[in-house]
Amino acid sequence: NVESSIPEPQRDAWKKHTKKGFTTKDEFEDETVRHIETTLARSLFNCDELAAYSGTALAFRDRLIVEWNKTQQRQTFADQKRVYYLSLEFLMGRALDNAMLNVGLKDVAKDGLKDLGFRIEDVISQEHDAALGNGGLGRLAACFLDSLATMNYPAWGYALRYRYGIFKQQIIDGYQVEIPDYWLDFNPWEFPRHDVTVEIQFYGWVRKYQGENGKTKASWEGGEIVEAVAYDAPIPGYKTATTNNLRLWSSKAASGEFDFQKFNNGEYESSVGDQQRAETISAVLYPNDNLDRGKELRLKQQYFWCAASLYDIVRRFKKSEKAWSAFPDMVAIQLNDTHPTLAIVELQRILIDIEALEWDEAWTIVTNTFGYTNHTVMPEALEKWSVPLMQNLLPRHLQIIYDINMNFLQMVERKFPKDREMLSRVSIIEESQPKMVRMAYLATIGSHKVNGVAELHSDLIRTTVFRDFVSIYGPDKFTNVTNGITPRRWLHQANPRLSELIASKLGGYEFLTDLTLLNKLEQFADDKEFKKEWQEIKYANKVRLAQHIGNTTGISVNPKALFDIQVKRIHEYKRQQLNILGVIHRYLTIKAMSPEERKKLAPRVSIFGGKAAPGYWMAKTVIHLVCSVGEVVNHDKDIGDLLKVIYIEDYNVSKAEIITPASDISEHISTAGTEASGTSNMKFVLNGGLIIGTCDGANIEITREIGESNIFLFGNLAEDVEDLRHAHTYGNSFTLDPDLSRVFTAIRSGTFGDAARFNALCNSIVDHGDYYLVSDDFSSYVKTQELVDEAYKDQEEWVAKCIQSVSRMGFFSSDRCIQEYADMIWNVEPLVPQ
Ligand code: T68
């Protein structure tokens, strides 16, 4: 018994003073004012919205912390398996609104803030997004934390505490400009744990020596040490006391004699320099999504984070005093892509070099501990590290990788004798100049399960990147877990009125924790009154977005127009270029129409948003083309409301919360076979918008769930992509679709400003092989957009489609997803608070 270890009088004194946290409006105001006056040293007379936010956040934080402490105690004493989710990115967005809703006290806070003279929306919008991620991969990790806590799984996230998150995007004269995102000025949600530190080694050499019983042992020595300091953030579950932990590591120079010596020797400046060099490790998030650039600092980040996290996990396990063989019964580690693959090597190193286990015993523990999630098949995104780089930075790890590889290749040789081709294909080491470590292979070999993130994607990895591994290990090692999203943030928080309307029909909010209950909505798809309310909510959401657009761009858009939205990272494979070329086609078509014909058109607002990686020129050109088209179209008096083209600056999680509920149609139009899953497709449908998309990623499963008549699919299939690419490169006759040709002519004649700026973009499609098959899908895209126009005119039918779609979206909750991971991969049980 935990309690009996503390003498009763102390226990009583302690309990008497333990705060439970506020529950009433009065208590909330009490706590908030106390924080504003004493923690922040402000007063009634100088409390602005930011101070009101800070006070409110601190009041809620206190509440979370009480539960968070109890959760950690409960999990420790329950002595059961925990999940550790290793992700270099967690795109959390804002925390306050989420915390209020999860503890069920948003209304209390709303009334309390009103008493104090504030509107809750204004207070909530003061918060700086926690933007420690690029896009889908980082946001998926954030949704998973929400589901893990809500479903009471004992789980921790581990990541880096970047000083700068993803850059802020400004659009200046139609070009993207990047501004550093310094987000830590005031962050009430994190707790520095100056007592939780780990020393992380880099560089140095390996010393071999004779261990007991004459075996050769290895020890990693020398080099330099950097210190990892833990910062913790509470992750509250929805309507449960479970409050899990996200631990972020920050780097600093190792404290201790070394620094002091330098200082005493008068080397003050160089000791400050050491400090700064150490701090750069966790200084910035790399802003590339789906691209591997192989920079040394990135490898340092990866090892720093893996080593600190594993030290922490192992330390926690050792407290249990269990045998090492029990490690996989207590610990499940999930690798979010290959970024944390060094954790596999690090655990093997700890077990053999430090804990003195035999190789095989250690390796069994390692492989039973790890699971690996793949998020891409695109070759430019598959991580590889140069052997010389790794040799220098992590000499012992490289040796272990070679040993892992040797054992693996010997096993392959036994299974497929004399198949040399196979050996070189599957080797972790690519025999290139320089040699490269293939991280996806290492992750696969070191894990007991590998999963893709949507059915098509999981099929593709089984038949392409991991084809040989399927024949080596058998098919069971490779599985699918289709992505999901948390309905708490992406329905209840982002679209409170729709959530409320649904609850009114379903008799409560249970659907937020069991999304399949939405199917009870289907019976209302023909209910006149219900449909009217549904439409009113959509309209109000569009008005809100129109206001945001007006305030930020100065362009006024008609909320009655069809809102057509594509917001996501800018990438050629996601094909924003197809969208904007389609918009130009629409513009040219309208220009050529008679007034009578124009009257029949449904007005449209084409909305784009998303960041381009700073070094990705083609993506930046796409942004520039969208802005340039907008500049012409939006000021063309002849066009008026019929077409508007908008670029929303700095797309991020909090903007997504405004944009997603306001869409009529959203675009998920990647070249078939390139988008592993996509998750915004799910968010848009869940918010009562329809989608236009290709047969790619989770679009396919969305279609299966909601029905073919509720989605606008177009374009070539994944199975045809290879042949089409071949035809582009080697075919002799190639005629461009006349509509597309007219679009290029307009661009090249300077209709949208200096044509030279768009040369590379046009050429990539017309002359350079059209790798993303824009020309192949263009006419089918345009035709399908015409079907969208037609369908939108019949609003009764349109709304019925939306309602029916929402009612069938239950499958795409991240709760379902976590359940699948828990059952198929982690083998963990929830721990429900009493
Ligand atoms: C995305 N990947 C997939 N990567 O593109 C998307 N990459 O289809 C999928 O839905 C999502 O993952 C969740 O599974 C990414 O977002 C990155 O952001 C990234 C970051 C660094 C390096 C490589």
XYZ file of C-alpha atoms in Angstrom, residues 270-682:
413
model
C 34.401 30.056 -25.065
C 32.458 28.582 -22.175
C 29.499 30.761 -23.219
C 30.088 29.486 -26.748
C 29.833 25.883 -25.523
C 26.580 26.777 -23.877
C 25.178 28.197 -27.090
C 26.379 25.284 -29.172
C 24.673 22.874 -26.833
C 21.487 24.890 -26.917
C 21.278 24.807 -30.705
C 20.387 21.116 -30.557
C 16.856 21.853 -29.434
C 16.716 25.320 -30.985
C 14.651 24.760 -34.101
C 12.182 22.415 -35.712
C 13.268 21.440 -39.222
C 10.628 22.890 -41.529
C 10.608 20.156 -44.195
C 7.704 17.805 -44.494
C 8.126 14.699 -46.593
C 11.736 15.479 -47.450
C 14.963 14.149 -45.987
C 17.934 16.517 -46.101
C 20.518 14.598 -44.056
C 21.879 17.476 -41.959
C 24.187 16.644 -39.032
C 22.263 18.834 -36.585
C 19.104 16.902 -37.386
C 20.875 13.624 -36.545
C 22.074 15.217 -33.315
C 18.495 16.181 -32.482
C 17.348 12.646 -33.124
C 19.955 11.000 -30.958
C 19.683 13.573 -28.183
C 15.943 12.999 -27.933
C 16.083 9.196 -28.286
C 18.858 8.816 -25.729
C 17.208 11.092 -23.161
C 13.832 9.393 -23.597
C 15.253 5.890 -23.337
C 17.299 6.744 -20.283
C 14.070 7.990 -18.710
C 12.076 4.910 -19.717
C 14.783 2.516 -18.544
C 15.170 4.397 -15.256
C 11.435 4.045 -14.650
C 11.531 0.344 -15.492
C 14.481 -0.320 -13.217
C 12.582 1.093 -10.237
C 10.191 -1.836 -10.615
C 13.089 -4.234 -9.954
C 11.800 -6.663 -12.549
C 13.981 -8.908 -14.682
C 15.059 -7.460 -18.025
C 13.037 -10.073 -19.835
C 9.929 -8.336 -18.456
C 10.813 -5.086 -20.196
C 8.502 -5.614 -23.209
C 5.689 -6.506 -20.783
C 6.021 -3.093 -19.186
C 7.053 -0.913 -22.085
C 5.709 -0.393 -25.611
C 7.526 2.182 -27.702
C 5.958 3.437 -30.906
C 8.179 5.121 -33.493
C 6.363 7.891 -35.349
C 8.146 7.455 -38.679
C 11.860 6.669 -38.809
C 12.952 9.822 -36.955
C 13.324 7.970 -33.627
C 14.904 4.810 -35.093
C 18.115 5.366 -33.134
C 16.112 4.451 -30.049
C 16.294 0.847 -31.232
C 20.078 0.994 -31.369
C 20.313 2.898 -28.111
C 18.262 0.313 -26.214
C 20.438 -2.478 -27.623
C 23.534 -0.508 -26.550
C 22.211 0.023 -23.027
C 21.387 -3.659 -22.678
C 24.661 -5.076 -23.974
C 27.267 -2.445 -23.099
C 25.905 -1.166 -19.820
C 23.589 -3.838 -18.438
C 25.809 -6.665 -19.747
C 23.098 -8.774 -21.365
C 23.955 -11.202 -24.153
C 23.317 -9.915 -27.666
C 20.459 -12.291 -28.481
C 18.677 -11.817 -25.200
C 18.944 -8.058 -25.621
C 17.780 -8.125 -29.229
C 14.672 -10.135 -28.328
C 13.782 -7.511 -25.747
C 14.384 -4.706 -28.224
C 12.303 -6.104 -31.054
C 9.450 -6.982 -28.716
C 9.415 -3.417 -27.451
C 9.251 -1.387 -30.639
C 6.590 -0.754 -33.251
C 7.196 1.416 -36.303
C 4.696 3.550 -38.207
C 5.565 4.441 -41.789
C 4.060 7.640 -43.227
C 5.350 7.723 -46.767
C 6.490 5.717 -49.770
C 8.052 8.658 -51.562
C 11.779 7.986 -52.011
C 12.857 11.566 -51.277
C 11.206 11.331 -47.870
C 12.782 8.024 -46.768
C 15.498 8.789 -44.256
C 19.069 7.770 -44.913
C 22.137 8.806 -42.956
C 25.636 8.838 -44.325
C 27.889 6.256 -42.710
C 30.844 8.666 -42.264
C 28.554 11.164 -40.533
C 27.270 8.522 -38.175
C 30.735 7.098 -37.631
C 31.866 10.486 -36.397
C 28.865 11.417 -34.277
C 27.820 8.018 -32.912
C 30.703 5.573 -33.349
C 29.342 2.872 -31.052
C 25.885 3.035 -32.588
C 27.303 2.534 -36.039
C 29.054 -0.632 -34.875
C 25.838 -1.923 -33.381
C 23.988 -1.139 -36.617
C 26.584 -3.192 -38.504
C 26.102 -6.069 -36.063
C 22.311 -5.866 -36.359
C 22.738 -5.921 -40.118
C 25.104 -8.882 -40.071
C 22.763 -10.971 -37.938
C 19.866 -10.007 -40.129
C 21.634 -10.790 -43.401
C 22.770 -14.169 -42.025
C 19.169 -14.944 -41.247
C 18.150 -13.914 -44.767
C 20.935 -16.074 -46.211
C 19.590 -19.083 -44.303
C 16.117 -18.419 -45.603
C 17.054 -17.556 -49.190
C 20.429 -19.239 -49.753
C 22.689 -17.604 -52.325
C 20.279 -14.835 -53.250
C 22.948 -12.110 -53.405
C 20.603 -9.629 -55.034
C 18.228 -10.002 -52.141
C 21.039 -9.477 -49.619
C 22.112 -6.227 -51.203
C 18.533 -5.057 -51.623
C 17.626 -5.553 -47.960
C 20.913 -4.604 -46.336
C 20.599 -1.742 -43.842
C 23.717 -0.340 -45.438
C 23.287 0.970 -48.960
C 26.512 0.436 -50.911
C 26.587 3.941 -52.367
C 29.182 6.712 -52.269
C 29.186 7.495 -49.383
C 27.527 4.456 -47.845
C 24.159 5.185 -46.301
C 22.196 3.758 -43.377
C 18.621 3.082 -44.515
C 16.578 4.007 -41.479
C 13.294 2.491 -42.670
C 14.985 -0.909 -42.949
C 16.601 -0.550 -39.541
C 13.230 0.426 -38.045
C 11.563 -2.562 -39.690
C 14.200 -5.031 -38.535
C 14.152 -3.655 -34.986
C 10.365 -3.686 -34.529
C 7.786 -6.437 -34.090
C 5.152 -4.585 -36.108
C 5.268 -2.141 -38.981
C 2.145 -0.265 -39.942
C 0.998 2.030 -42.704
C -1.588 4.741 -42.092
C -4.377 3.896 -44.576
C -5.287 0.717 -46.436
C -3.933 1.719 -49.825
C -0.747 2.983 -48.224
C -0.269 -0.198 -46.183
C -0.801 -2.266 -49.327
C 1.698 -0.111 -51.173
C 4.431 -0.453 -48.577
C 3.950 -4.223 -48.575
C 4.457 -4.327 -52.339
C 7.120 -1.629 -52.779
C 9.546 -0.427 -50.061
C 9.087 -3.460 -47.805
C 8.360 -6.088 -50.430
C 11.426 -8.205 -49.624
C 10.815 -7.837 -45.909
C 7.343 -9.310 -46.330
C 8.859 -12.432 -47.880
C 11.506 -12.570 -45.154
C 9.291 -12.041 -42.111
C 5.932 -13.146 -43.513
C 2.917 -10.897 -43.962
C 1.851 -10.673 -40.303
C 4.572 -8.274 -39.315
C 3.054 -5.673 -41.653
C -0.278 -4.216 -40.802
C -2.558 -1.268 -41.324
C -3.931 1.241 -38.879
C -5.942 3.819 -40.756
C -5.434 7.276 -39.272
C -8.076 9.103 -37.309
C -8.763 12.482 -35.747
C -10.000 13.490 -32.327
C -13.660 14.525 -32.444
C -13.133 16.558 -29.290
C -10.960 19.175 -30.984
C -12.157 18.732 -34.562
C -15.883 18.743 -33.914
C -16.767 19.816 -30.389
C -14.152 22.539 -30.016
C -13.927 23.773 -33.613
C -17.640 23.581 -34.358
C -19.505 23.910 -31.047
C -22.858 24.688 -32.633
C -22.806 21.630 -34.861
C -21.751 19.522 -31.890
C -24.650 20.920 -29.905
C -27.142 20.299 -32.715
C -25.958 16.704 -33.020
C -26.170 16.254 -29.254
C -29.725 17.574 -29.270
C -30.741 14.833 -31.690
C -28.694 12.051 -30.173
C -29.713 12.877 -26.621
C -26.309 13.892 -25.328
C -22.633 14.106 -26.073
C -21.760 10.392 -25.867
C -20.846 10.488 -29.553
C -17.727 12.443 -28.616
C -16.288 9.336 -27.006
C -18.012 6.822 -29.271
C -18.126 8.413 -32.691
C -19.970 5.487 -34.260
C -23.084 6.803 -32.476
C -23.228 9.427 -35.215
C -24.993 6.820 -37.334
C -28.189 7.711 -35.466
C -28.138 11.029 -37.309
C -28.863 9.412 -40.619
C -32.588 9.293 -39.929
C -32.624 13.105 -39.890
C -31.102 13.531 -43.354
C -34.595 14.338 -44.696
C -35.863 16.225 -41.674
C -36.693 19.743 -42.941
C -36.266 21.512 -39.617
C -33.023 19.750 -38.832
C -31.639 20.512 -42.276
C -32.476 24.162 -41.855
C -30.599 24.356 -38.568
C -27.716 22.480 -40.131
C -27.526 25.003 -42.987
C -27.722 27.937 -40.609
C -24.742 26.624 -38.704
C -22.714 26.122 -41.865
C -23.629 29.625 -42.949
C -22.583 31.115 -39.605
C -19.251 29.280 -39.862
C -18.759 30.702 -43.350
C -19.550 34.199 -42.107
C -16.911 33.782 -39.429
C -14.313 32.696 -42.004
C -15.361 35.520 -44.339
C -14.733 37.934 -41.479
C -11.311 36.472 -40.893
C -10.535 36.792 -44.610
C -11.810 40.355 -44.664
C -9.765 41.321 -41.602
C -6.551 39.730 -42.820
C -6.628 40.286 -46.597
C -9.023 43.192 -47.032
C -10.973 41.189 -49.586
C -14.651 40.759 -48.978
C -16.077 37.413 -49.917
C -19.729 36.487 -50.141
C -20.585 33.853 -47.526
C -23.369 32.615 -49.793
C -20.828 31.540 -52.413
C -19.535 27.975 -52.557
C -16.423 27.827 -50.361
C -13.835 25.585 -52.016
C -10.871 25.007 -49.698
C -7.433 23.438 -49.991
C -5.346 23.919 -46.870
C -2.288 21.754 -46.203
C 1.479 21.962 -46.658
C 2.391 23.053 -50.179
C 3.893 20.114 -52.021
C 3.953 19.148 -55.673
C 2.504 15.744 -54.845
C -0.484 17.368 -53.107
C -1.099 19.231 -56.352
C -2.141 22.733 -55.347
C -0.940 23.486 -58.909
C -3.788 21.379 -60.306
C -6.227 23.371 -58.210
C -4.943 26.795 -59.277
C -4.761 25.756 -62.923
C -8.398 24.707 -62.584
C -9.201 28.106 -61.061
C -7.560 29.849 -64.016
C -9.612 27.677 -66.333
C -12.749 28.733 -64.482
C -11.753 32.384 -64.752
C -11.102 32.165 -68.481
C -14.361 30.296 -68.951
C -16.366 32.918 -67.067
C -14.688 35.699 -69.038
C -15.898 34.075 -72.245
C -19.488 33.654 -71.021
C -22.524 35.696 -71.906
C -24.380 37.496 -69.086
C -27.170 34.894 -69.356
C -24.762 32.039 -68.929
C -23.131 33.767 -65.995
C -26.460 34.044 -64.204
C -26.632 30.261 -63.986
C -23.259 29.982 -62.240
C -22.797 29.259 -58.591
C -20.410 31.898 -57.196
C -17.230 30.408 -55.769
C -14.536 31.352 -53.333
C -11.343 29.370 -53.881
C -9.413 29.334 -50.666
C -5.811 28.195 -50.345
C -3.570 28.015 -47.320
C -0.380 26.295 -46.264
C 3.328 26.730 -45.776
C 6.081 25.871 -48.224
C 9.392 24.562 -46.872
C 11.768 27.551 -47.047
C 14.075 25.831 -49.545
C 11.361 24.378 -51.765
C 11.277 26.700 -54.767
C 8.559 25.005 -56.731
C 6.234 25.129 -53.735
C 6.969 28.812 -53.272
C 6.198 29.390 -56.938
C 2.819 27.738 -56.478
C 2.044 30.158 -53.638
C 3.093 33.029 -55.834
C 0.897 31.849 -58.680
C -2.142 31.551 -56.398
C -1.562 35.060 -55.058
C -0.991 36.475 -58.525
C -4.173 34.912 -59.853
C -6.021 36.301 -56.833
C -4.623 39.749 -57.522
C -6.103 39.703 -61.043
C -9.367 37.865 -60.412
C -10.324 39.647 -57.189
C -9.966 43.056 -58.810
C -11.665 42.158 -62.062
C -14.937 44.137 -61.855
C -16.356 42.029 -64.652
C -16.161 38.957 -62.416
C -17.511 40.331 -59.149
C -18.680 37.658 -56.732
C -18.565 34.877 -59.311
C -15.014 34.023 -58.379
C -12.643 35.020 -55.623
C -9.215 33.548 -54.966
C -7.895 33.804 -51.437
C -4.580 32.884 -49.821
C -4.920 32.538 -46.077
C -1.636 33.432 -44.440
C 0.056 31.243 -41.828
C -2.179 28.184 -41.853
C -1.876 26.416 -38.499
C -3.973 24.445 -36.022
C -5.918 27.398 -34.635
C -6.672 28.684 -38.153
C -7.756 25.181 -39.133
C -10.308 25.350 -36.327
C -11.918 28.321 -38.090
C -11.442 27.120 -41.665
C -12.545 23.475 -41.419
C -16.128 24.108 -40.255
C -16.616 26.684 -43.044
C -16.063 24.530 -46.092
C -18.614 23.426 -48.646
C -16.086 21.450 -50.592
C -12.435 20.737 -49.801
C -9.726 19.398 -52.080
C -7.653 16.241 -51.423
C -6.251 15.787 -54.878
C -2.796 14.204 -54.534
C -1.402 12.064 -57.344
C -2.759 8.575 -56.681
C -0.397 6.578 -54.481
C 1.457 9.542 -52.958
C -0.578 10.762 -49.969
C -0.178 8.084 -47.331
C -3.458 8.924 -45.658
C -4.337 12.572 -45.226
C -6.253 13.547 -42.110
C -7.782 16.901 -43.014
C -10.051 15.013 -45.429
C -11.597 13.415 -42.316
